[in-house]
Amino acid sequence: MYIAMNPQMTVIIVVYNTTRIDLAWIPRDAEVFVVHNDNKLDAESVHHPQIIHIYNDINVGFGAAVNQAVMRAKSPRILLCNPDIDATTDHWSALSGESDEIVTVPLVDPAGAPTVTVTQYVTPLSLILNGYRASRWMSRNGRVRRILARVGMNTHPANEQAPSAWSLSERWPTGAFISLSRERFLSVGGFDENYFLYYEDMDLAKRLNQEYPEMRVRLALPPAGHGVGRSTVSVDDRARVEAARLESAIYYGSKQRGPGWRIAGRMLLLRRRLVFGNGGDVA
């Protein structure tokens, strides 16, 4: 077996409803963790000299699965990569380094349209709009979305240019394809495992900013393909994801302070009662 000597970056991939992943873009001396939240990926089909598999009996969610791997990682930097990212060796180079920044790259869907990569924090109003999935009724690059982007509505901005950098007090990056300091990740407790799916990356960025006010998120090149929704292939899958998204929005709002957040929480609880009863099973 090839033994990595002082790997500089650890790749962490959480798989669910995934039957294949490509690790050819990852150097041989890098450490790789694949965390299985179900049993659909055959470990024998995944090849890398430094791969470590972690198996969960149930789907523990994204954040909890990442935390499991980070606790065992040996390198100073971690790279989180969704299994539906089409990564290359150029992306490895772009995300490597010893910077204290969070680094990501622009993400595009299979049609080549940009997806959410680095965006503003939600406000009480945009949390309600996100919780009610208002964006489904808006043109991706239309005028209404551009207006709502100013209040923190998740949008798909075609004019997001790389390379660029922002303070973590201004923007946060999606956790689909990012690298950051392992020490800093652990210093704030890693991902909050009360989030099953969605909002855990925004919550992490907010806590990192509180601990490290000078910390930035940098958008590097080149763009990467992101097969959005590849793991939600059935109606039941989509329903569970929708329930998880709403539960995470409710939990995120509950952690904020102020009358606007209390109103947002009540509005989201109303949607949960109307659509999911007392909540959905997201496991």
PDB file of C-alpha atoms in Angstrom:
ATOM      1  CA  MET A   1       0.000   0.000   0.000  1.00  0.00           C
ATOM      2  CA  TYR A   2       1.192   3.513  -0.865  1.00  0.00           C
ATOM      3  CA  ILE A   3       1.606   5.540   2.335  1.00  0.00           C
ATOM      4  CA  ALA A   4       1.029   9.311   2.226  1.00  0.00           C
ATOM      5  CA  MET A   5       3.703  11.338   3.969  1.00  0.00           C
ATOM      6  CA  ASN A   6       2.352  14.531   5.507  1.00  0.00           C
ATOM      7  CA  PRO A   7      -0.558  15.042   3.073  1.00  0.00           C
ATOM      8  CA  GLN A   8      -1.330  18.731   2.577  1.00  0.00           C
ATOM      9  CA  MET A   9      -5.051  18.337   1.863  1.00  0.00           C
ATOM     10  CA  THR A  10      -7.698  15.752   2.705  1.00  0.00           C
ATOM     11  CA  VAL A  11     -10.625  15.213   0.342  1.00  0.00           C
ATOM     12  CA  ILE A  12     -13.969  14.351   1.963  1.00  0.00           C
ATOM     13  CA  ILE A  13     -16.842  13.015  -0.135  1.00  0.00           C
ATOM     14  CA  VAL A  14     -20.206  12.141   1.408  1.00  0.00           C
ATOM     15  CA  VAL A  15     -22.207   9.696  -0.709  1.00  0.00           C
ATOM     16  CA  TYR A  16     -25.910   8.917  -0.700  1.00  0.00           C
ATOM     17  CA  ASN A  17     -27.885   7.477  -3.615  1.00  0.00           C
ATOM     18  CA  THR A  18     -24.550   7.404  -5.436  1.00  0.00           C
ATOM     19  CA  THR A  19     -23.298   4.454  -7.467  1.00  0.00           C
ATOM     20  CA  ARG A  20     -20.018   5.836  -8.822  1.00  0.00           C
ATOM     21  CA  ILE A  21     -17.457   8.552  -8.078  1.00  0.00           C
ATOM     22  CA  ASP A  22     -14.336   9.633  -9.945  1.00  0.00           C
ATOM     23  CA  LEU A  23     -11.159  10.240  -7.928  1.00  0.00           C
ATOM     24  CA  ALA A  24      -8.760  10.507 -10.884  1.00  0.00           C
ATOM     25  CA  TRP A  25      -8.298  14.259 -10.270  1.00  0.00           C
ATOM     26  CA  ILE A  26      -6.908  13.716  -6.759  1.00  0.00           C
ATOM     27  CA  PRO A  27      -3.103  13.286  -6.375  1.00  0.00           C
ATOM     28  CA  ARG A  28      -1.835   9.914  -5.157  1.00  0.00           C
ATOM     29  CA  ASP A  29      -0.343  11.377  -1.991  1.00  0.00           C
ATOM     30  CA  ALA A  30      -3.595  13.054  -0.902  1.00  0.00           C
ATOM     31  CA  GLU A  31      -5.754  11.572   1.831  1.00  0.00           C
ATOM     32  CA  VAL A  32      -9.303  10.677   0.757  1.00  0.00           C
ATOM     33  CA  PHE A  33     -12.326   9.874   2.935  1.00  0.00           C
ATOM     34  CA  VAL A  34     -15.555   8.548   1.454  1.00  0.00           C
ATOM     35  CA  VAL A  35     -18.396   8.600   3.982  1.00  0.00           C
ATOM     36  CA  HIS A  36     -21.256   6.254   3.072  1.00  0.00           C
ATOM     37  CA  ASN A  37     -24.710   7.338   4.204  1.00  0.00           C
ATOM     38  CA  ASP A  38     -26.174   4.282   2.469  1.00  0.00           C
ATOM     39  CA  ASN A  39     -24.830   1.118   0.831  1.00  0.00           C
ATOM     40  CA  LYS A  40     -25.336   1.944  -2.855  1.00  0.00           C
ATOM     41  CA  LEU A  41     -21.701   2.748  -3.667  1.00  0.00           C
ATOM     42  CA  ASP A  42     -19.525  -0.350  -4.032  1.00  0.00           C
ATOM     43  CA  ALA A  43     -16.189   0.399  -2.359  1.00  0.00           C
ATOM     44  CA  GLU A  44     -14.460  -1.968  -4.771  1.00  0.00           C
ATOM     45  CA  SER A  45     -15.364   0.380  -7.642  1.00  0.00           C
ATOM     46  CA  VAL A  46     -13.522   3.320  -6.052  1.00  0.00           C
ATOM     47  CA  HIS A  47      -9.772   3.477  -6.560  1.00  0.00           C
ATOM     48  CA  HIS A  48      -7.197   5.651  -4.807  1.00  0.00           C
ATOM     49  CA  PRO A  49      -4.079   4.586  -2.868  1.00  0.00           C
ATOM     50  CA  GLN A  50      -5.005   6.638   0.207  1.00  0.00           C
ATOM     51  CA  ILE A  51      -8.749   6.041   0.411  1.00  0.00           C
ATOM     52  CA  ILE A  52     -10.498   5.439   3.733  1.00  0.00           C
ATOM     53  CA  HIS A  53     -14.170   4.403   3.821  1.00  0.00           C
ATOM     54  CA  ILE A  54     -16.496   5.290   6.690  1.00  0.00           C
ATOM     55  CA  TYR A  55     -19.821   3.446   6.821  1.00  0.00           C
ATOM     56  CA  ASN A  56     -22.966   4.612   8.588  1.00  0.00           C
ATOM     57  CA  ASP A  57     -25.866   2.290   9.354  1.00  0.00           C
ATOM     58  CA  ILE A  58     -28.294   5.136   8.644  1.00  0.00           C
ATOM     59  CA  ASN A  59     -28.192   8.402   6.722  1.00  0.00           C
ATOM     60  CA  VAL A  60     -26.723  10.752   9.350  1.00  0.00           C
ATOM     61  CA  GLY A  61     -26.879  13.823   7.107  1.00  0.00           C
ATOM     62  CA  PHE A  62     -24.197  15.839   5.346  1.00  0.00           C
ATOM     63  CA  GLY A  63     -22.691  17.812   8.224  1.00  0.00           C
ATOM     64  CA  ALA A  64     -22.459  14.889  10.629  1.00  0.00           C
ATOM     65  CA  ALA A  65     -20.826  12.738   7.933  1.00  0.00           C
ATOM     66  CA  VAL A  66     -18.226  15.416   7.169  1.00  0.00           C
ATOM     67  CA  ASN A  67     -17.452  15.815  10.867  1.00  0.00           C
ATOM     68  CA  GLN A  68     -16.725  12.084  11.123  1.00  0.00           C
ATOM     69  CA  ALA A  69     -14.036  12.347   8.448  1.00  0.00           C
ATOM     70  CA  VAL A  70     -12.531  15.628   9.640  1.00  0.00           C
ATOM     71  CA  MET A  71     -11.902  14.140  13.076  1.00  0.00           C
ATOM     72  CA  ARG A  72      -9.755  11.433  11.465  1.00  0.00           C
ATOM     73  CA  ALA A  73      -8.030  13.581   8.836  1.00  0.00           C
ATOM     74  CA  LYS A  74      -4.295  14.237   9.138  1.00  0.00           C
ATOM     75  CA  SER A  75      -3.708  17.138   6.769  1.00  0.00           C
ATOM     76  CA  PRO A  76      -3.911  20.849   7.647  1.00  0.00           C
ATOM     77  CA  ARG A  77      -6.493  21.553   4.950  1.00  0.00           C
ATOM     78  CA  ILE A  78      -9.738  19.784   4.061  1.00  0.00           C
ATOM     79  CA  LEU A  79     -11.525  19.774   0.719  1.00  0.00           C
ATOM     80  CA  LEU A  80     -15.246  19.016   0.726  1.00  0.00           C
ATOM     81  CA  CYS A  81     -16.487  17.701  -2.599  1.00  0.00           C
ATOM     82  CA  ASN A  82     -20.005  16.605  -3.477  1.00  0.00           C
ATOM     83  CA  PRO A  83     -20.086  13.363  -5.479  1.00  0.00           C
ATOM     84  CA  ASP A  84     -21.862  15.198  -8.322  1.00  0.00           C
ATOM     85  CA  ILE A  85     -18.993  17.658  -8.892  1.00  0.00           C
ATOM     86  CA  ASP A  86     -17.067  17.163 -12.149  1.00  0.00           C
ATOM     87  CA  ALA A  87     -13.608  17.966 -10.807  1.00  0.00           C
ATOM     88  CA  THR A  88     -10.229  18.076 -12.566  1.00  0.00           C
ATOM     89  CA  THR A  89      -6.585  18.411 -11.570  1.00  0.00           C
ATOM     90  CA  ASP A  90      -6.911  22.154 -12.232  1.00  0.00           C
ATOM     91  CA  HIS A  91      -9.477  22.343  -9.454  1.00  0.00           C
ATOM     92  CA  TRP A  92      -7.112  20.563  -7.088  1.00  0.00           C
ATOM     93  CA  SER A  93      -4.507  23.258  -7.798  1.00  0.00           C
ATOM     94  CA  ALA A  94      -7.040  26.072  -7.393  1.00  0.00           C
ATOM     95  CA  LEU A  95      -8.253  24.785  -4.020  1.00  0.00           C
ATOM     96  CA  SER A  96      -4.846  23.874  -2.595  1.00  0.00           C
ATOM     97  CA  GLY A  97      -2.596  26.118  -0.543  1.00  0.00           C
ATOM     98  CA  GLU A  98      -1.908  27.206   2.993  1.00  0.00           C
ATOM     99  CA  SER A  99      -4.282  30.165   3.091  1.00  0.00           C
ATOM    100  CA  ASP A 100      -6.668  30.731   5.995  1.00  0.00           C
ATOM    101  CA  GLU A 101      -9.336  31.616   3.438  1.00  0.00           C
ATOM    102  CA  ILE A 102     -12.198  29.404   2.382  1.00  0.00           C
ATOM    103  CA  VAL A 103     -11.614  28.735  -1.314  1.00  0.00           C
ATOM    104  CA  THR A 104     -14.213  27.639  -3.853  1.00  0.00           C
ATOM    105  CA  VAL A 105     -14.783  27.830  -7.606  1.00  0.00           C
ATOM    106  CA  PRO A 106     -17.797  28.859  -9.706  1.00  0.00           C
ATOM    107  CA  LEU A 107     -20.262  25.995 -10.196  1.00  0.00           C
ATOM    108  CA  VAL A 108     -22.360  25.449 -13.308  1.00  0.00           C
ATOM    109  CA  ASP A 109     -25.197  23.013 -13.925  1.00  0.00           C
ATOM    110  CA  PRO A 110     -25.229  20.460 -16.799  1.00  0.00           C
ATOM    111  CA  ALA A 111     -26.676  23.134 -19.102  1.00  0.00           C
ATOM    112  CA  GLY A 112     -23.771  25.468 -18.309  1.00  0.00           C
ATOM    113  CA  ALA A 113     -25.839  27.903 -16.231  1.00  0.00           C
ATOM    114  CA  PRO A 114     -24.294  29.153 -12.954  1.00  0.00           C
ATOM    115  CA  THR A 115     -25.593  27.734  -9.684  1.00  0.00           C
ATOM    116  CA  VAL A 116     -25.351  29.241  -6.200  1.00  0.00           C
ATOM    117  CA  THR A 117     -21.703  29.338  -5.130  1.00  0.00           C
ATOM    118  CA  VAL A 118     -21.019  32.422  -2.994  1.00  0.00           C
ATOM    119  CA  THR A 119     -23.984  34.433  -1.828  1.00  0.00           C
ATOM    120  CA  GLN A 120     -25.324  36.809   0.807  1.00  0.00           C
ATOM    121  CA  TYR A 121     -26.580  35.621   4.170  1.00  0.00           C
ATOM    122  CA  VAL A 122     -30.310  35.240   4.433  1.00  0.00           C
ATOM    123  CA  THR A 123     -32.480  37.858   6.090  1.00  0.00           C
ATOM    124  CA  PRO A 124     -35.800  37.067   7.798  1.00  0.00           C
ATOM    125  CA  LEU A 125     -37.629  37.938   4.556  1.00  0.00           C
ATOM    126  CA  SER A 126     -35.413  35.818   2.324  1.00  0.00           C
ATOM    127  CA  LEU A 127     -35.556  32.933   4.812  1.00  0.00           C
ATOM    128  CA  ILE A 128     -39.347  32.937   4.424  1.00  0.00           C
ATOM    129  CA  LEU A 129     -39.061  33.115   0.634  1.00  0.00           C
ATOM    130  CA  ASN A 130     -36.507  30.314   0.584  1.00  0.00           C
ATOM    131  CA  GLY A 131     -38.612  28.223   2.958  1.00  0.00           C
ATOM    132  CA  TYR A 132     -41.641  28.614   0.706  1.00  0.00           C
ATOM    133  CA  ARG A 133     -39.488  27.860  -2.374  1.00  0.00           C
ATOM    134  CA  ALA A 134     -40.574  31.092  -4.049  1.00  0.00           C
ATOM    135  CA  SER A 135     -37.663  30.911  -6.494  1.00  0.00           C
ATOM    136  CA  ARG A 136     -39.363  28.057  -8.342  1.00  0.00           C
ATOM    137  CA  TRP A 137     -41.745  30.590  -9.872  1.00  0.00           C
ATOM    138  CA  MET A 138     -39.046  33.035 -11.027  1.00  0.00           C
ATOM    139  CA  SER A 139     -36.822  33.138 -14.087  1.00  0.00           C
ATOM    140  CA  ARG A 140     -33.251  32.169 -13.071  1.00  0.00           C
ATOM    141  CA  ASN A 141     -31.668  35.381 -14.382  1.00  0.00           C
ATOM    142  CA  GLY A 142     -34.782  37.530 -14.348  1.00  0.00           C
ATOM    143  CA  ARG A 143     -35.359  40.961 -12.815  1.00  0.00           C
ATOM    144  CA  VAL A 144     -37.311  39.655  -9.795  1.00  0.00           C
ATOM    145  CA  ARG A 145     -34.469  37.344  -8.783  1.00  0.00           C
ATOM    146  CA  ARG A 146     -31.941  40.175  -9.100  1.00  0.00           C
ATOM    147  CA  ILE A 147     -34.063  42.318  -6.794  1.00  0.00           C
ATOM    148  CA  LEU A 148     -34.494  39.507  -4.262  1.00  0.00           C
ATOM    149  CA  ALA A 149     -30.752  38.841  -4.304  1.00  0.00           C
ATOM    150  CA  ARG A 150     -30.369  42.162  -2.505  1.00  0.00           C
ATOM    151  CA  VAL A 151     -32.250  40.764   0.505  1.00  0.00           C
ATOM    152  CA  GLY A 152     -30.318  37.502   0.600  1.00  0.00           C
ATOM    153  CA  MET A 153     -32.525  35.353  -1.621  1.00  0.00           C
ATOM    154  CA  ASN A 154     -30.516  32.438  -3.031  1.00  0.00           C
ATOM    155  CA  THR A 155     -29.991  33.251  -6.709  1.00  0.00           C
ATOM    156  CA  HIS A 156     -27.880  32.002  -9.580  1.00  0.00           C
ATOM    157  CA  PRO A 157     -25.893  35.143 -10.477  1.00  0.00           C
ATOM    158  CA  ALA A 158     -24.448  34.984 -13.980  1.00  0.00           C
ATOM    159  CA  ASN A 159     -22.231  38.005 -13.225  1.00  0.00           C
ATOM    160  CA  GLU A 160     -20.354  36.433 -10.307  1.00  0.00           C
ATOM    161  CA  GLN A 161     -16.786  36.843 -11.463  1.00  0.00           C
ATOM    162  CA  ALA A 162     -13.696  34.888 -10.469  1.00  0.00           C
ATOM    163  CA  PRO A 163     -11.183  35.483  -9.128  1.00  0.00           C
ATOM    164  CA  SER A 164     -12.896  37.507  -6.393  1.00  0.00           C
ATOM    165  CA  ALA A 165     -12.867  37.564  -2.600  1.00  0.00           C
ATOM    166  CA  TRP A 166     -15.241  38.744   0.096  1.00  0.00           C
ATOM    167  CA  SER A 167     -15.224  38.950   3.862  1.00  0.00           C
ATOM    168  CA  LEU A 168     -17.141  36.135   5.534  1.00  0.00           C
ATOM    169  CA  SER A 169     -19.168  38.886   7.147  1.00  0.00           C
ATOM    170  CA  GLU A 170     -20.575  39.680   3.669  1.00  0.00           C
ATOM    171  CA  ARG A 171     -20.942  36.343   1.907  1.00  0.00           C
ATOM    172  CA  TRP A 172     -20.797  32.618   2.538  1.00  0.00           C
ATOM    173  CA  PRO A 173     -19.921  29.736   0.178  1.00  0.00           C
ATOM    174  CA  THR A 174     -21.954  26.632  -0.469  1.00  0.00           C
ATOM    175  CA  GLY A 175     -20.269  23.534   0.949  1.00  0.00           C
ATOM    176  CA  ALA A 176     -20.513  21.610  -2.345  1.00  0.00           C
ATOM    177  CA  PHE A 177     -16.868  22.189  -3.332  1.00  0.00           C
ATOM    178  CA  ILE A 178     -14.724  24.135  -0.851  1.00  0.00           C
ATOM    179  CA  SER A 179     -11.381  23.913   0.893  1.00  0.00           C
ATOM    180  CA  LEU A 180     -10.522  25.408   4.263  1.00  0.00           C
ATOM    181  CA  SER A 181      -8.278  25.050   7.274  1.00  0.00           C
ATOM    182  CA  ARG A 182      -8.994  21.898   9.274  1.00  0.00           C
ATOM    183  CA  GLU A 183      -7.869  23.640  12.464  1.00  0.00           C
ATOM    184  CA  ARG A 184     -10.311  26.506  11.960  1.00  0.00           C
ATOM    185  CA  PHE A 185     -13.129  24.146  11.061  1.00  0.00           C
ATOM    186  CA  LEU A 186     -12.602  22.215  14.283  1.00  0.00           C
ATOM    187  CA  SER A 187     -12.093  25.345  16.383  1.00  0.00           C
ATOM    188  CA  VAL A 188     -15.741  26.335  15.869  1.00  0.00           C
ATOM    189  CA  GLY A 189     -17.032  22.805  16.426  1.00  0.00           C
ATOM    190  CA  GLY A 190     -17.314  21.795  12.758  1.00  0.00           C
ATOM    191  CA  PHE A 191     -20.742  21.551  11.198  1.00  0.00           C
ATOM    192  CA  ASP A 192     -23.726  21.878  13.512  1.00  0.00           C
ATOM    193  CA  GLU A 193     -25.198  18.369  13.303  1.00  0.00           C
ATOM    194  CA  ASN A 194     -28.691  19.633  14.054  1.00  0.00           C
ATOM    195  CA  TYR A 195     -28.813  20.468  10.332  1.00  0.00           C
ATOM    196  CA  PHE A 196     -29.540  17.292   8.390  1.00  0.00           C
ATOM    197  CA  LEU A 197     -29.169  18.943   4.989  1.00  0.00           C
ATOM    198  CA  TYR A 198     -28.962  22.599   3.832  1.00  0.00           C
ATOM    199  CA  TYR A 199     -27.986  25.734   5.783  1.00  0.00           C
ATOM    200  CA  GLU A 200     -25.152  23.965   7.657  1.00  0.00           C
ATOM    201  CA  ASP A 201     -22.595  25.654   5.378  1.00  0.00           C
ATOM    202  CA  MET A 202     -24.058  29.135   5.893  1.00  0.00           C
ATOM    203  CA  ASP A 203     -24.172  28.514   9.641  1.00  0.00           C
ATOM    204  CA  LEU A 204     -20.519  27.384   9.594  1.00  0.00           C
ATOM    205  CA  ALA A 205     -19.417  30.492   7.709  1.00  0.00           C
ATOM    206  CA  LYS A 206     -21.242  32.714  10.180  1.00  0.00           C
ATOM    207  CA  ARG A 207     -19.535  31.054  13.154  1.00  0.00           C
ATOM    208  CA  LEU A 208     -16.129  31.231  11.447  1.00  0.00           C
ATOM    209  CA  ASN A 209     -16.652  34.948  10.874  1.00  0.00           C
ATOM    210  CA  GLN A 210     -17.490  35.453  14.542  1.00  0.00           C
ATOM    211  CA  GLU A 211     -14.301  33.631  15.583  1.00  0.00           C
ATOM    212  CA  TYR A 212     -12.065  34.999  12.805  1.00  0.00           C
ATOM    213  CA  PRO A 213     -13.396  38.421  11.684  1.00  0.00           C
ATOM    214  CA  GLU A 214     -10.605  38.785   9.122  1.00  0.00           C
ATOM    215  CA  MET A 215     -11.455  35.519   7.349  1.00  0.00           C
ATOM    216  CA  ARG A 216     -12.487  35.650   3.681  1.00  0.00           C
ATOM    217  CA  VAL A 217     -14.047  33.447   1.037  1.00  0.00           C
ATOM    218  CA  ARG A 218     -12.232  33.446  -2.303  1.00  0.00           C
ATOM    219  CA  LEU A 219     -13.726  32.439  -5.629  1.00  0.00           C
ATOM    220  CA  ALA A 220     -11.008  30.931  -7.814  1.00  0.00           C
ATOM    221  CA  LEU A 221     -10.860  29.512 -11.326  1.00  0.00           C
ATOM    222  CA  PRO A 222     -11.719  27.364 -13.230  1.00  0.00           C
ATOM    223  CA  PRO A 223     -15.493  26.686 -12.983  1.00  0.00           C
ATOM    224  CA  ALA A 224     -16.637  23.145 -12.194  1.00  0.00           C
ATOM    225  CA  GLY A 225     -19.676  21.227 -13.353  1.00  0.00           C
ATOM    226  CA  HIS A 226     -22.255  20.460 -10.673  1.00  0.00           C
ATOM    227  CA  GLY A 227     -24.869  17.813 -11.408  1.00  0.00           C
ATOM    228  CA  VAL A 228     -27.486  19.375  -9.154  1.00  0.00           C
ATOM    229  CA  GLY A 229     -29.998  16.865  -7.790  1.00  0.00           C
ATOM    230  CA  ARG A 230     -28.328  13.677  -9.020  1.00  0.00           C
ATOM    231  CA  SER A 231     -28.960  11.984  -5.659  1.00  0.00           C
ATOM    232  CA  THR A 232     -32.684  12.876  -5.577  1.00  0.00           C
ATOM    233  CA  VAL A 233     -34.018  10.695  -8.356  1.00  0.00           C
ATOM    234  CA  SER A 234     -37.419   9.643  -7.010  1.00  0.00           C
ATOM    235  CA  VAL A 235     -40.504  11.492  -5.826  1.00  0.00           C
ATOM    236  CA  ASP A 236     -39.882  10.230  -2.291  1.00  0.00           C
ATOM    237  CA  ASP A 237     -36.271  11.473  -2.420  1.00  0.00           C
ATOM    238  CA  ARG A 238     -37.402  14.922  -3.493  1.00  0.00           C
ATOM    239  CA  ALA A 239     -40.048  15.025  -0.755  1.00  0.00           C
ATOM    240  CA  ARG A 240     -37.442  14.132   1.892  1.00  0.00           C
ATOM    241  CA  VAL A 241     -35.067  16.777   0.589  1.00  0.00           C
ATOM    242  CA  GLU A 242     -37.832  19.369   0.623  1.00  0.00           C
ATOM    243  CA  ALA A 243     -38.692  18.471   4.224  1.00  0.00           C
ATOM    244  CA  ALA A 244     -35.018  18.619   5.228  1.00  0.00           C
ATOM    245  CA  ARG A 245     -34.598  22.021   3.593  1.00  0.00           C
ATOM    246  CA  LEU A 246     -37.551  23.407   5.514  1.00  0.00           C
ATOM    247  CA  GLU A 247     -36.426  21.907   8.838  1.00  0.00           C
ATOM    248  CA  SER A 248     -32.985  23.440   8.381  1.00  0.00           C
ATOM    249  CA  ALA A 249     -34.496  26.837   7.585  1.00  0.00           C
ATOM    250  CA  ILE A 250     -36.593  26.638  10.756  1.00  0.00           C
ATOM    251  CA  TYR A 251     -33.559  25.687  12.826  1.00  0.00           C
ATOM    252  CA  TYR A 252     -31.357  28.408  11.313  1.00  0.00           C
ATOM    253  CA  GLY A 253     -34.001  31.028  12.054  1.00  0.00           C
ATOM    254  CA  SER A 254     -34.347  29.782  15.632  1.00  0.00           C
ATOM    255  CA  LYS A 255     -30.642  30.513  16.233  1.00  0.00           C
ATOM    256  CA  GLN A 256     -31.024  34.182  15.251  1.00  0.00           C
ATOM    257  CA  ARG A 257     -32.265  36.980  17.486  1.00  0.00           C
ATOM    258  CA  GLY A 258     -34.818  39.698  16.823  1.00  0.00           C
ATOM    259  CA  PRO A 259     -38.529  40.155  16.014  1.00  0.00           C
ATOM    260  CA  GLY A 260     -38.014  39.640  12.277  1.00  0.00           C
ATOM    261  CA  TRP A 261     -36.538  36.194  12.867  1.00  0.00           C
ATOM    262  CA  ARG A 262     -39.401  35.271  15.212  1.00  0.00           C
ATOM    263  CA  ILE A 263     -41.909  36.197  12.502  1.00  0.00           C
ATOM    264  CA  ALA A 264     -39.943  34.184   9.954  1.00  0.00           C
ATOM    265  CA  GLY A 265     -39.964  31.197  12.282  1.00  0.00           C
ATOM    266  CA  ARG A 266     -43.745  31.340  12.686  1.00  0.00           C
ATOM    267  CA  MET A 267     -44.224  31.575   8.920  1.00  0.00           C
ATOM    268  CA  LEU A 268     -42.011  28.556   8.317  1.00  0.00           C
ATOM    269  CA  LEU A 269     -43.718  26.544  11.043  1.00  0.00           C
ATOM    270  CA  LEU A 270     -47.015  27.341   9.321  1.00  0.00           C
ATOM    271  CA  ARG A 271     -45.708  25.905   6.049  1.00  0.00           C
ATOM    272  CA  ARG A 272     -44.495  22.795   7.845  1.00  0.00           C
ATOM    273  CA  ARG A 273     -47.945  22.227   9.330  1.00  0.00           C
ATOM    274  CA  LEU A 274     -49.683  22.837   5.996  1.00  0.00           C
ATOM    275  CA  VAL A 275     -47.395  20.703   3.840  1.00  0.00           C
ATOM    276  CA  PHE A 276     -45.724  18.144   6.099  1.00  0.00           C
ATOM    277  CA  GLY A 277     -47.925  17.952   9.158  1.00  0.00           C
ATOM    278  CA  ASN A 278     -45.602  18.018  12.190  1.00  0.00           C
ATOM    279  CA  GLY A 279     -42.497  17.446  10.028  1.00  0.00           C
ATOM    280  CA  GLY A 280     -41.130  14.959   7.551  1.00  0.00           C
ATOM    281  CA  ASP A 281     -38.888  11.942   7.911  1.00  0.00           C
ATOM    282  CA  VAL A 282     -35.667  13.088   6.272  1.00  0.00           C
ATOM    283  CA  ALA A 283     -33.456  10.065   6.976  1.00  0.00           C
TER     284      ALA A 283
END
